[in-house]
XYZ file of C-alpha atoms in Angstrom:
770
model
C 23.189 85.798 86.238
C 20.559 86.817 88.965
C 18.142 89.494 88.480
C 15.847 90.935 91.578
C 12.411 91.558 91.949
C 12.998 92.992 95.255
C 10.970 96.201 94.576
C 7.391 95.876 96.166
C 6.172 98.927 94.322
C 3.355 98.247 91.978
C 2.408 94.578 93.567
C -0.793 95.370 95.066
C -2.797 94.202 91.898
C -3.256 90.252 90.776
C -1.813 88.723 87.822
C -4.474 87.215 86.355
C -7.854 88.245 85.139
C -10.763 88.550 87.348
C -14.140 87.689 85.353
C -17.653 88.604 87.184
C -20.783 86.555 86.579
C -23.050 89.913 86.207
C -24.174 88.735 83.103
C -25.239 84.824 83.659
C -26.972 83.275 80.850
C -30.149 81.007 81.389
C -28.027 77.947 82.415
C -25.512 79.896 84.498
C -27.841 81.501 86.845
C -27.864 78.102 89.054
C -24.492 79.155 90.139
C -25.591 81.893 92.137
C -26.339 79.769 95.453
C -29.303 79.970 97.213
C -28.787 78.325 100.590
C -32.216 78.182 101.889
C -33.468 76.479 98.572
C -30.409 73.921 98.823
C -32.174 73.294 102.468
C -29.688 75.381 104.143
C -30.635 75.905 108.048
C -28.761 78.417 110.661
C -26.588 76.984 113.161
C -24.609 78.208 115.897
C -20.777 76.931 116.661
C -19.190 76.753 120.212
C -18.220 80.485 119.779
C -22.012 81.602 119.135
C -21.046 82.198 115.495
C -23.833 81.562 112.811
C -23.500 79.288 109.751
C -25.254 77.453 107.478
C -25.680 73.575 107.771
C -27.033 71.950 104.651
C -29.167 68.934 106.376
C -28.076 65.094 106.742
C -28.793 62.510 103.979
C -28.895 58.409 104.974
C -26.157 56.632 102.981
C -23.069 53.792 103.851
C -20.010 54.487 104.532
C -18.477 53.042 100.893
C -20.808 55.680 99.104
C -19.416 58.971 101.289
C -16.671 61.299 99.321
C -13.209 60.490 100.013
C -14.077 57.134 101.636
C -11.220 54.991 101.038
C -9.352 51.549 102.471
C -7.541 53.094 105.292
C -10.717 54.467 106.804
C -12.675 51.200 105.950
C -9.686 49.595 108.057
C -9.992 52.042 111.129
C -13.883 51.696 110.827
C -13.451 47.855 110.918
C -11.176 48.386 114.193
C -14.153 50.182 115.971
C -16.497 47.632 115.061
C -18.161 49.504 112.239
C -19.320 48.127 108.831
C -19.218 49.950 105.506
C -22.301 48.810 104.383
C -24.413 50.031 107.409
C -26.813 52.861 106.529
C -25.952 55.604 108.593
C -26.511 59.563 109.003
C -24.017 61.710 107.244
C -24.025 65.987 106.900
C -24.910 66.023 103.521
C -21.722 67.365 101.405
C -23.201 67.555 97.614
C -25.261 70.431 96.596
C -26.675 69.508 93.438
C -27.574 72.312 90.489
C -30.352 72.056 88.040
C -27.792 72.590 85.080
C -28.719 70.331 81.750
C -27.350 71.432 78.385
C -26.594 70.062 74.779
C -23.721 71.490 72.718
C -21.501 70.107 69.682
C -17.482 70.182 69.876
C -15.395 72.251 68.407
C -17.897 74.926 68.269
C -19.006 75.534 71.993
C -21.185 77.937 74.182
C -22.025 80.688 72.449
C -23.301 82.207 75.559
C -19.509 83.395 76.189
C -19.025 85.578 73.631
C -22.846 87.244 74.706
C -21.204 88.059 78.333
C -21.490 85.040 80.443
C -18.297 84.611 82.076
C -18.584 81.379 83.187
C -19.337 80.034 79.876
C -16.477 81.576 78.570
C -14.437 79.933 81.266
C -15.808 76.878 80.952
C -15.177 76.749 77.194
C -11.619 76.958 77.544
C -11.431 74.181 79.778
C -14.063 71.753 77.425
C -11.656 72.370 74.584
C -8.480 71.506 76.626
C -10.119 68.502 77.360
C -11.665 68.139 73.511
C -7.842 69.254 72.042
C -6.383 66.266 74.456
C -9.116 63.731 72.859
C -8.249 64.674 69.549
C -4.230 63.968 70.019
C -5.596 60.566 71.275
C -7.558 59.897 68.184
C -4.481 61.303 65.845
C -2.358 58.706 67.589
C -5.088 55.894 66.665
C -4.915 57.366 62.962
C -8.322 58.133 62.829
C -7.600 61.158 60.258
C -8.763 61.861 56.653
C -5.982 62.364 53.718
C -5.084 66.116 54.363
C -4.738 65.195 58.328
C -7.673 66.989 59.417
C -10.146 65.430 61.857
C -12.965 63.836 60.291
C -15.702 63.760 62.855
C -17.006 66.385 65.223
C -18.541 65.497 68.800
C -21.789 65.998 70.393
C -21.522 67.454 74.230
C -23.702 67.010 76.687
C -23.382 68.505 80.156
C -25.294 66.441 82.958
C -24.975 68.411 86.124
C -22.702 71.146 88.174
C -22.503 70.104 91.836
C -21.266 72.794 94.946
C -19.222 70.133 97.063
C -18.727 70.300 100.532
C -16.195 69.311 103.289
C -16.657 68.355 106.782
C -14.868 70.872 108.763
C -12.867 69.725 111.960
C -11.079 71.218 114.820
C -12.057 72.773 118.229
C -12.888 75.857 116.422
C -14.245 74.880 113.281
C -17.718 73.838 114.214
C -17.592 70.059 115.785
C -20.289 69.902 118.253
C -20.664 67.883 121.301
C -24.656 67.673 121.586
C -24.992 64.692 119.675
C -25.753 66.922 116.440
C -23.671 66.857 113.350
C -20.646 69.427 113.147
C -20.095 72.136 110.617
C -19.365 71.996 106.792
C -17.701 74.199 104.630
C -18.174 75.193 100.784
C -15.312 73.554 99.098
C -15.647 73.349 95.031
C -17.547 73.280 91.866
C -17.767 70.239 89.655
C -19.057 69.945 86.571
C -19.871 66.601 84.875
C -20.317 66.187 81.278
C -20.046 63.671 78.365
C -18.491 63.715 74.717
C -20.002 61.818 72.260
C -17.599 61.164 69.271
C -18.915 58.946 66.539
C -20.940 56.840 69.515
C -17.966 56.646 71.676
C -18.880 58.177 75.058
C -16.176 59.452 77.713
C -17.423 61.074 80.736
C -15.581 63.838 82.069
C -15.559 66.613 84.954
C -14.127 69.721 85.533
C -13.085 71.073 89.297
C -12.797 74.719 90.821
C -11.870 75.425 93.972
C -13.883 78.123 96.070
C -11.980 80.840 97.760
C -12.913 84.005 99.705
C -11.289 86.928 101.528
C -11.302 86.158 105.237
C -12.964 89.356 105.944
C -15.825 88.716 103.831
C -18.631 87.631 106.112
C -19.448 84.394 103.655
C -16.003 82.753 105.048
C -17.396 82.357 107.746
C -21.088 81.677 106.960
C -20.371 79.271 104.265
C -16.986 78.290 106.251
C -14.662 78.448 102.785
C -11.325 77.395 103.913
C -9.399 79.002 100.718
C -8.164 82.331 100.308
C -7.306 84.272 96.793
C -3.901 84.713 95.644
C -1.766 86.974 93.970
C 0.893 85.351 91.436
C 3.350 87.486 92.926
C 4.864 85.913 95.855
C 6.694 88.989 97.225
C 3.304 91.007 96.652
C 2.375 92.862 99.904
C -0.803 90.563 101.011
C 0.978 87.456 100.018
C 3.976 88.434 102.384
C 1.362 89.559 105.024
C -0.480 86.001 104.740
C 3.426 84.182 105.153
C 4.384 86.243 108.296
C 0.848 85.144 109.733
C 1.260 81.613 108.818
C 4.980 82.176 110.577
C 2.946 83.518 113.419
C 0.753 80.774 114.093
C 3.584 78.330 113.341
C 5.392 79.656 116.296
C 2.779 78.191 118.565
C 3.514 74.897 117.454
C 7.299 75.143 117.819
C 8.634 78.497 119.664
C 11.714 80.183 117.740
C 14.957 78.928 119.208
C 15.630 80.969 122.510
C 18.202 83.983 121.969
C 20.083 83.625 125.060
C 22.576 80.585 124.177
C 21.309 80.068 120.743
C 23.305 77.946 118.249
C 24.781 79.506 114.926
C 26.790 78.093 112.035
C 30.322 79.072 111.440
C 29.003 81.402 108.770
C 26.140 82.973 107.116
C 25.064 85.287 104.543
C 24.120 88.764 106.059
C 21.636 89.442 103.419
C 21.240 93.177 104.810
C 17.539 94.468 104.180
C 14.823 96.177 101.698
C 16.684 99.461 102.960
C 20.343 98.276 102.601
C 21.182 95.484 99.837
C 24.544 94.913 100.751
C 25.226 91.058 100.928
C 28.407 89.918 102.422
C 29.343 86.487 104.014
C 29.692 86.627 107.712
C 32.347 84.810 109.964
C 30.287 84.966 112.965
C 33.000 84.476 115.834
C 34.942 87.322 114.635
C 32.790 89.864 112.618
C 32.301 92.966 114.894
C 28.716 93.854 113.306
C 27.336 90.641 114.187
C 24.715 90.790 117.142
C 23.509 87.363 118.886
C 19.769 87.049 119.029
C 19.043 87.363 115.400
C 17.230 84.733 113.618
C 18.642 82.849 110.523
C 17.218 80.957 107.588
C 18.218 77.935 105.815
C 18.202 77.143 102.475
C 17.296 73.434 100.837
C 17.387 73.536 97.204
C 18.568 71.505 94.384
C 22.181 72.151 92.704
C 21.564 70.452 89.685
C 23.662 68.475 87.438
C 27.290 68.257 87.708
C 27.912 71.026 85.450
C 25.293 73.256 87.051
C 26.619 72.651 90.607
C 30.147 73.061 89.498
C 29.784 76.369 87.885
C 27.324 78.010 90.484
C 28.966 80.571 92.499
C 30.476 78.991 95.911
C 33.194 79.949 98.572
C 36.553 78.585 98.122
C 40.069 79.069 99.503
C 40.480 81.590 96.713
C 37.096 83.881 97.261
C 36.086 83.301 101.006
C 38.422 86.791 101.580
C 36.443 88.774 98.519
C 32.984 87.311 99.437
C 33.545 88.535 103.293
C 33.849 92.314 101.935
C 30.787 91.519 99.346
C 28.983 89.105 97.381
C 27.728 90.794 94.198
C 23.844 89.879 93.690
C 24.041 89.720 89.810
C 26.569 86.801 90.524
C 24.507 84.969 92.766
C 22.147 81.717 91.058
C 18.869 82.506 90.477
C 17.622 80.218 93.225
C 19.843 81.704 95.733
C 19.068 85.149 94.718
C 15.250 84.490 95.256
C 15.879 83.149 98.873
C 17.710 86.190 99.857
C 14.814 88.467 98.687
C 11.997 86.349 100.448
C 14.816 86.815 103.897
C 14.605 90.401 103.189
C 10.919 90.799 102.944
C 10.297 88.833 106.142
C 12.851 90.766 107.973
C 15.140 88.265 108.442
C 18.989 89.220 108.462
C 20.919 86.097 107.853
C 20.756 82.957 105.629
C 22.990 79.786 105.232
C 23.082 78.458 102.129
C 25.788 75.282 101.829
C 27.770 76.910 98.297
C 28.438 79.835 100.038
C 29.005 78.958 103.824
C 31.468 76.213 103.715
C 34.445 76.486 101.583
C 34.152 74.233 99.172
C 37.740 73.155 98.132
C 38.842 72.595 101.714
C 38.267 69.007 102.741
C 38.386 69.513 106.631
C 36.289 72.235 106.393
C 33.770 70.527 104.111
C 33.719 67.794 106.711
C 33.400 69.743 109.515
C 30.458 71.446 108.475
C 28.782 68.676 107.202
C 29.134 67.402 110.624
C 27.394 70.555 111.846
C 24.693 70.131 109.513
C 22.120 68.724 112.088
C 22.249 71.434 113.949
C 22.459 74.170 110.924
C 18.781 73.044 109.939
C 17.527 71.613 113.367
C 18.421 75.337 114.887
C 17.296 77.423 112.041
C 14.412 79.912 112.523
C 12.833 78.574 109.265
C 14.334 76.207 106.245
C 13.189 77.595 102.758
C 12.492 74.750 100.587
C 12.578 75.591 96.938
C 10.539 73.129 94.738
C 10.077 74.751 91.779
C 12.736 74.132 89.012
C 15.699 71.597 89.198
C 18.680 73.488 89.637
C 20.088 76.346 91.426
C 19.557 78.442 87.950
C 16.077 78.094 88.018
C 14.667 80.506 90.823
C 11.178 80.393 92.174
C 10.037 83.938 92.567
C 9.190 84.480 88.753
C 5.447 84.970 87.568
C 3.457 82.363 86.291
C 0.478 81.473 85.094
C -2.690 81.933 86.988
C -6.083 80.963 85.609
C -8.887 83.031 85.327
C -11.126 83.425 88.171
C -14.783 83.943 88.223
C -16.531 86.436 91.009
C -19.971 85.011 91.878
C -22.298 86.876 93.724
C -23.803 84.867 96.520
C -26.711 86.001 98.518
C -28.156 84.138 101.531
C -31.710 83.938 101.797
C -31.095 82.689 105.682
C -28.521 85.508 106.328
C -28.818 89.320 105.670
C -24.783 89.370 104.702
C -24.413 90.343 100.907
C -20.766 88.635 99.778
C -18.899 87.455 96.668
C -17.288 84.305 96.065
C -13.991 83.809 93.692
C -13.522 80.359 92.248
C -10.147 79.460 90.872
C -9.957 76.632 88.252
C -7.531 73.666 89.000
C -8.365 71.457 86.150
C -5.163 68.790 86.368
C -3.596 67.839 89.448
C -4.607 67.296 92.858
C -7.434 70.313 93.128
C -8.217 69.835 97.267
C -4.062 69.523 98.265
C -1.923 71.737 96.020
C 1.322 71.130 98.251
C 0.964 67.512 97.204
C 1.077 68.491 93.793
C 4.123 70.570 94.079
C 5.967 68.210 96.631
C 5.549 65.021 94.435
C 6.143 66.612 90.843
C 9.528 68.499 92.381
C 13.073 67.671 91.918
C 13.903 68.716 95.196
C 12.065 65.718 96.421
C 14.235 63.619 94.724
C 17.601 64.533 95.968
C 19.832 63.101 98.740
C 20.842 66.270 100.474
C 17.172 67.587 100.688
C 16.371 64.310 102.839
C 17.618 65.331 105.877
C 17.770 68.951 105.624
C 13.654 68.406 105.708
C 13.495 65.754 108.254
C 15.647 68.201 110.389
C 14.118 71.304 109.746
C 11.643 72.404 112.409
C 9.452 75.192 110.727
C 9.533 74.560 106.847
C 8.569 77.188 103.913
C 8.284 75.211 100.750
C 8.484 77.269 97.691
C 6.502 75.610 94.830
C 4.743 76.367 91.336
C 1.619 76.632 92.749
C 2.191 78.497 95.888
C 4.203 78.349 98.942
C 3.308 76.329 102.110
C 4.240 76.362 105.853
C 5.132 72.938 107.855
C 5.440 73.042 111.294
C 4.236 70.586 114.184
C 0.987 70.042 113.275
C 0.268 72.825 111.216
C 0.361 72.271 107.510
C -1.093 74.948 105.588
C -0.628 76.585 102.175
C -0.810 80.386 100.790
C -4.416 79.317 99.882
C -5.368 78.153 103.211
C -5.693 74.479 102.217
C -4.129 71.910 104.460
C -1.483 69.005 103.877
C 0.272 66.216 105.335
C 4.468 66.401 105.566
C 6.890 64.266 107.113
C 7.488 64.086 110.825
C 10.315 66.291 112.457
C 13.410 63.874 113.216
C 13.784 62.647 116.085
C 10.417 62.956 116.463
C 9.498 61.434 120.084
C 11.330 58.269 120.458
C 12.421 57.711 123.555
C 13.500 54.093 123.186
C 16.389 52.789 121.444
C 14.770 49.814 119.211
C 11.982 52.374 118.239
C 14.850 54.914 117.441
C 16.776 52.012 115.536
C 13.304 51.068 113.456
C 13.059 54.643 112.590
C 16.448 54.783 111.215
C 16.021 51.676 109.184
C 12.639 53.396 107.682
C 14.386 56.604 106.729
C 17.312 54.796 105.170
C 15.039 52.852 103.179
C 13.230 56.433 102.167
C 16.418 58.056 101.489
C 17.770 55.117 99.692
C 16.394 55.927 96.068
C 17.674 59.644 96.525
C 19.856 61.046 93.806
C 23.137 62.590 93.882
C 25.162 64.432 91.907
C 28.592 63.077 93.710
C 27.877 59.333 94.857
C 30.427 59.768 97.423
C 28.074 61.687 99.029
C 25.680 58.511 99.977
C 26.592 58.655 103.895
C 27.515 62.255 104.120
C 24.336 63.629 102.691
C 22.507 61.226 105.603
C 25.437 62.229 108.294
C 22.597 64.564 110.671
C 20.599 61.604 111.381
C 23.046 58.975 113.115
C 24.671 62.276 115.022
C 21.346 62.891 116.176
C 20.717 59.480 117.089
C 24.338 58.968 118.667
C 23.400 62.291 121.040
C 19.838 60.497 121.769
C 21.211 57.415 122.708
C 25.437 57.903 123.900
C 26.282 54.523 124.035
C 25.742 53.673 120.003
C 28.492 53.122 117.777
C 27.782 53.807 113.874
C 29.357 51.570 111.371
C 28.996 53.003 107.984
C 25.072 53.286 107.895
C 24.794 50.533 110.393
C 24.444 50.088 114.349
C 27.112 48.074 116.285
C 24.367 46.738 118.470
C 22.135 46.007 116.076
C 24.140 44.452 113.147
C 22.194 41.452 113.044
C 19.391 43.348 111.894
C 21.352 45.949 110.124
C 22.760 43.495 107.489
C 19.893 42.177 106.110
C 19.194 44.750 103.378
C 19.344 44.392 99.307
C 19.467 47.085 96.605
C 17.408 47.451 93.705
C 18.993 46.546 91.136
C 19.181 44.734 87.710
C 22.799 43.788 86.692
C 25.302 40.855 86.420
C 27.876 40.076 88.999
C 30.990 41.751 87.499
C 29.113 45.233 86.761
C 27.309 45.227 90.371
C 31.100 45.028 92.121
C 32.386 47.682 89.886
C 32.264 51.321 91.632
C 33.489 53.526 88.945
C 33.204 56.416 90.844
C 35.405 55.179 93.784
C 35.023 53.855 96.714
C 31.730 54.691 98.641
C 31.306 52.127 101.339
C 31.738 48.269 102.277
C 29.928 45.816 100.925
C 28.218 44.992 103.783
C 26.579 48.605 104.477
C 23.586 49.550 102.185
C 25.124 52.621 101.039
C 27.555 50.832 99.249
C 25.370 50.942 96.150
C 23.320 53.735 94.684
C 19.743 52.114 94.824
C 17.193 52.025 96.717
C 16.700 49.323 99.281
C 14.464 46.717 101.386
C 14.512 45.427 104.615
C 14.017 41.642 105.744
C 10.822 41.403 107.227
C 10.974 43.063 111.088
C 14.009 45.447 110.676
C 12.140 48.712 109.938
C 8.790 47.728 111.783
C 9.820 45.568 115.115
C 6.916 43.364 114.090
C 9.358 40.308 113.940
C 11.790 39.500 116.541
C 15.088 39.209 115.077
C 18.290 37.723 117.439
C 21.877 37.563 116.317
C 23.854 34.110 116.160
C 27.002 35.568 115.403
C 29.698 37.572 117.614
C 31.112 40.583 116.514
C 35.127 40.470 117.163
C 36.231 43.694 115.476
C 34.777 46.572 113.347
C 37.398 48.651 111.859
C 36.071 51.604 109.647
C 38.256 54.368 108.517
C 36.373 57.602 108.412
C 37.224 61.687 108.264
C 38.722 62.645 111.178
C 36.064 65.571 111.503
C 33.104 63.935 110.514
C 32.953 60.111 111.946
C 29.409 59.805 110.308
C 30.188 60.407 106.649
C 32.856 59.284 104.184
C 34.438 56.042 104.892
C 37.675 55.044 102.968
C 37.576 51.291 104.478
C 35.365 48.865 106.545
C 35.862 45.605 107.704
C 33.981 43.850 110.113
C 35.366 40.348 111.550
C 32.733 37.988 113.014
C 32.755 34.670 114.870
C 29.934 33.176 113.200
C 29.354 29.542 111.182
C 29.951 29.535 107.951
C 29.121 27.235 105.069
C 30.034 26.666 101.028
C 27.362 26.044 98.732
C 28.271 22.623 97.548
C 27.741 23.149 93.917
C 31.368 23.873 93.604
C 32.237 20.256 93.915
C 29.202 19.005 91.753
C 26.620 18.331 94.915
C 23.120 19.745 95.163
C 21.328 22.119 92.828
C 19.685 25.461 92.726
C 16.258 25.725 91.258
C 14.342 28.731 90.296
C 10.475 28.222 92.004
C 7.609 29.895 90.637
C 6.302 33.006 92.041
C 3.160 31.319 93.803
C 5.941 28.744 95.693
C 7.976 31.486 97.032
C 7.581 33.098 100.653
C 7.935 36.780 100.881
C 9.785 38.340 103.645
C 9.900 42.057 103.007
C 12.324 40.553 100.156
C 11.562 38.014 97.177
C 14.096 34.737 97.323
C 14.188 33.257 94.297
C 15.991 30.615 94.298
C 16.181 27.276 96.428
C 19.193 25.527 97.367
C 18.205 21.610 97.353
C 20.962 18.687 98.537
C 22.240 16.022 96.448
C 19.169 13.752 97.167
C 16.703 16.652 96.280
C 15.640 18.058 99.911
C 15.356 21.728 100.920
C 18.070 23.544 102.239
C 17.447 27.075 101.980
C 15.930 29.984 99.568
C 18.586 32.597 98.203
C 18.421 36.075 96.680
C 20.883 37.670 95.008
C 21.591 41.443 95.521
C 22.478 42.206 92.126
C 19.001 40.884 90.457
C 16.747 42.226 92.646
C 13.848 40.789 90.291
C 15.389 37.175 89.969
C 15.632 37.648 86.292
C 19.012 37.975 84.598
C 19.939 41.125 82.525
C 21.365 38.875 79.893
C 20.419 35.180 79.260
C 24.139 34.287 79.379
C 25.065 36.187 82.852
C 26.449 33.501 85.232
C 24.563 33.084 88.790
C 27.716 32.204 90.202
C 26.035 29.935 93.027
C 29.000 27.576 92.622
C 31.557 30.408 94.236
C 28.766 31.297 97.001
C 29.150 31.155 100.446
C 26.392 31.298 102.939
C 27.271 32.790 106.746
C 24.693 32.496 109.520
C 23.528 35.982 110.832
C 20.333 36.053 112.669
C 17.586 33.719 113.889
C 13.851 34.962 113.522
C 10.243 33.466 113.109
C 7.385 33.481 110.651
C 5.338 34.737 113.443
C 4.634 38.262 113.636
C 3.134 40.080 116.568
C -0.203 40.559 114.627
C -0.101 37.063 113.101
C 0.684 33.555 113.768
C 1.895 31.198 111.500
C -0.334 28.485 110.994
C 1.398 25.070 110.060
C -2.008 23.728 108.936
C -1.631 26.239 106.005
C 1.542 25.025 105.113
C 2.429 21.283 105.855
C 6.139 20.721 104.637
C 7.116 23.525 107.742
C 6.936 21.666 111.175
C 8.072 25.185 113.126
C 7.998 28.795 112.037
C 11.231 29.335 113.392
C 14.241 30.492 110.692
C 17.499 31.077 110.422
C 18.820 34.044 108.353
C 21.982 35.408 106.866
C 24.401 36.507 104.306
C 25.294 35.206 100.603
C 29.515 35.827 100.497
C 31.646 36.232 97.532
C 35.361 34.992 98.567
C 37.518 38.058 97.616
C 40.635 36.088 96.994
C 42.146 36.926 100.933
C 41.819 34.071 103.641
C 38.413 34.069 105.481
C 37.755 37.483 103.290
C 34.439 37.840 101.804
C 32.215 40.553 100.092
C 28.085 40.524 100.721
C 26.490 39.657 97.496
C 23.105 38.693 98.571
C 20.715 36.934 101.450
C 19.393 33.615 102.348
C 16.711 32.394 104.986
C 15.934 28.649 105.575
C 12.712 27.168 107.563
C 12.402 24.431 109.008
C 11.615 21.844 106.117
C 13.993 19.420 104.771
C 17.142 19.845 105.677
C 16.612 23.649 106.596
C 16.669 25.427 109.853
C 18.301 25.459 113.150
C 19.286 21.795 112.506
C 21.179 22.100 109.896
C 23.541 24.342 111.303
C 23.833 22.373 114.397
C 27.015 20.280 113.488
C 28.884 23.771 111.817
C 31.369 25.489 113.994
C 32.096 29.040 114.574
C 34.888 30.428 112.543
C 36.577 33.646 111.850
C 34.728 35.412 109.031
C 35.742 38.980 107.714
C 33.293 41.019 105.635
C 35.001 43.637 103.357
């Protein structure tokens, strides 16, 4: 049952403890940063605002904080070496903090009034407890089970970490001088010596400041302190401010001619809490021009999905009259409260706005999914919890926050700083932490909901995060990266199809409560592609104009052939479609990047795909392709030739690993083979048959070992005389004449009997794929 936290009374206060560093101990006084003593000087940005700058240092790029291989590659493209000594803004302010102590006794100064010692003690003890747990696992215990040793603790230093500000209003300079830097975080470094075994550790504390505090601009502090109540007036104000900024990136849908779904929830307002289902075409109370939000969330397990409140043929009339708030699953109830707090009158929720037991309505509304999310004012994406019952507005734990008085010797402003402890996880990007740990990011339906939404509001365990256009900003002011909005800027068909294949690869490993939703949960994408390129025909996950590339996929599977071909959940898609198996997948080189030229070696005589009448991009009940193509049966059926498994060092990687090699009866190379049911090339059970004597090869494509960046060098592989390769599918007969199911891939390079010459004497014939 849902409960409401809709009242905003008493929400001004924080739900965590703020400690002030008023009585620092002799060690912790250094935290009260003195900008002049750290070599700071006064600078002015382009707006004339004063800020403190801490000078430059000479060092290699590889020694810089945040240096990584991607940045090194970008520098290499500009002709810059990582080993060259260069001038950089100083990004570390090291403090004189050295002290010795012992564990488990620690930092007695905390009990004498030093607030930082109190926080530090709790955080170091958390590290100590984990170390003890590891010790216990190593059986280093005495007879009564207690730990037999103590440890020496040495604090080796504390550093204020700075970051380089970017953006036209954030201090970059065009006069040849270094740009602006900002105060980002505090690091504490320490060593634990346990019986001679030394381990180095660090603790990280983010730096926060109110936007109105003069130290925010002086030290360019990007994070703002947060209440633990996501519907508190300060956080709602912060959220509305972020939404206003996002409207500069992507304007709200135009009111004239605005798109609306068939049904919406009327959530009322903070003053009127009536909740009901609205059919927009017939409801006289609905006023066009109102914005609506869409909800993207996890239904949960099959049982939770089945039990959540839904609109059905039996309940739709009662839902039009009223929906009892207390009957809502908690996640939906929380979304209603968010909409009321933001002043958004209408909310689209799939479980309530689609008649769930009406197949025609379900197909029709699934067909409209692209518009529902793409035309919404905002999409609420729920990262917290893993089901509709989880909710996302409950107060969560927030770490103690330390308030430090910072007094500048260079500027007359007095101000205060706060530091928020974030010990485990991604300290700089809480959005990444929330996204990467969320069940939402693993679910099938949320994939297209995210990519199609121009403005997304993520609710995670840490905080909320808004993503729109080029603005990705969290509640605390930190930035993050997010998926681009589909369909992006692709105007060329080949680029659009490349993006499609990349999306399918990302989507492939997503989880679905109902396996039959494999195609429906992605159906908004092909509809969008067809809208951009009207001459394209969609074939159960592939494109008619690009079958010679689209057929070259393989799933992540480790099974035996009979199990691989079983579908206990019912028919999902034909064997030649990537959607036929609920696994992640890979494409052969060149399919999803365009770095290799792949051309067709067959003609499509006919394609017969039986789809839902109301949504041709969703569920299919059968699918057949009739090819005019060259077909060859592996000669093992008549006792000729052989298939061998070569070591990894002798295999060529083409985006897919081809573990097996087909040889002629004279032992000459013919082709390299890949079995779809054992992606890793290892049988699940030693006695499993590989069925090579039953398999056929159909030629579908021609490609090359050359790509647009690197050219194949025959001198490095003397057996290959030409970079051209032939590609196709491994097929298993179904028992019907000339009818086959896809069960693998093959390629043949120009050596031995392989390459195009192998196929020169083989005539085309009718090949039916099911």
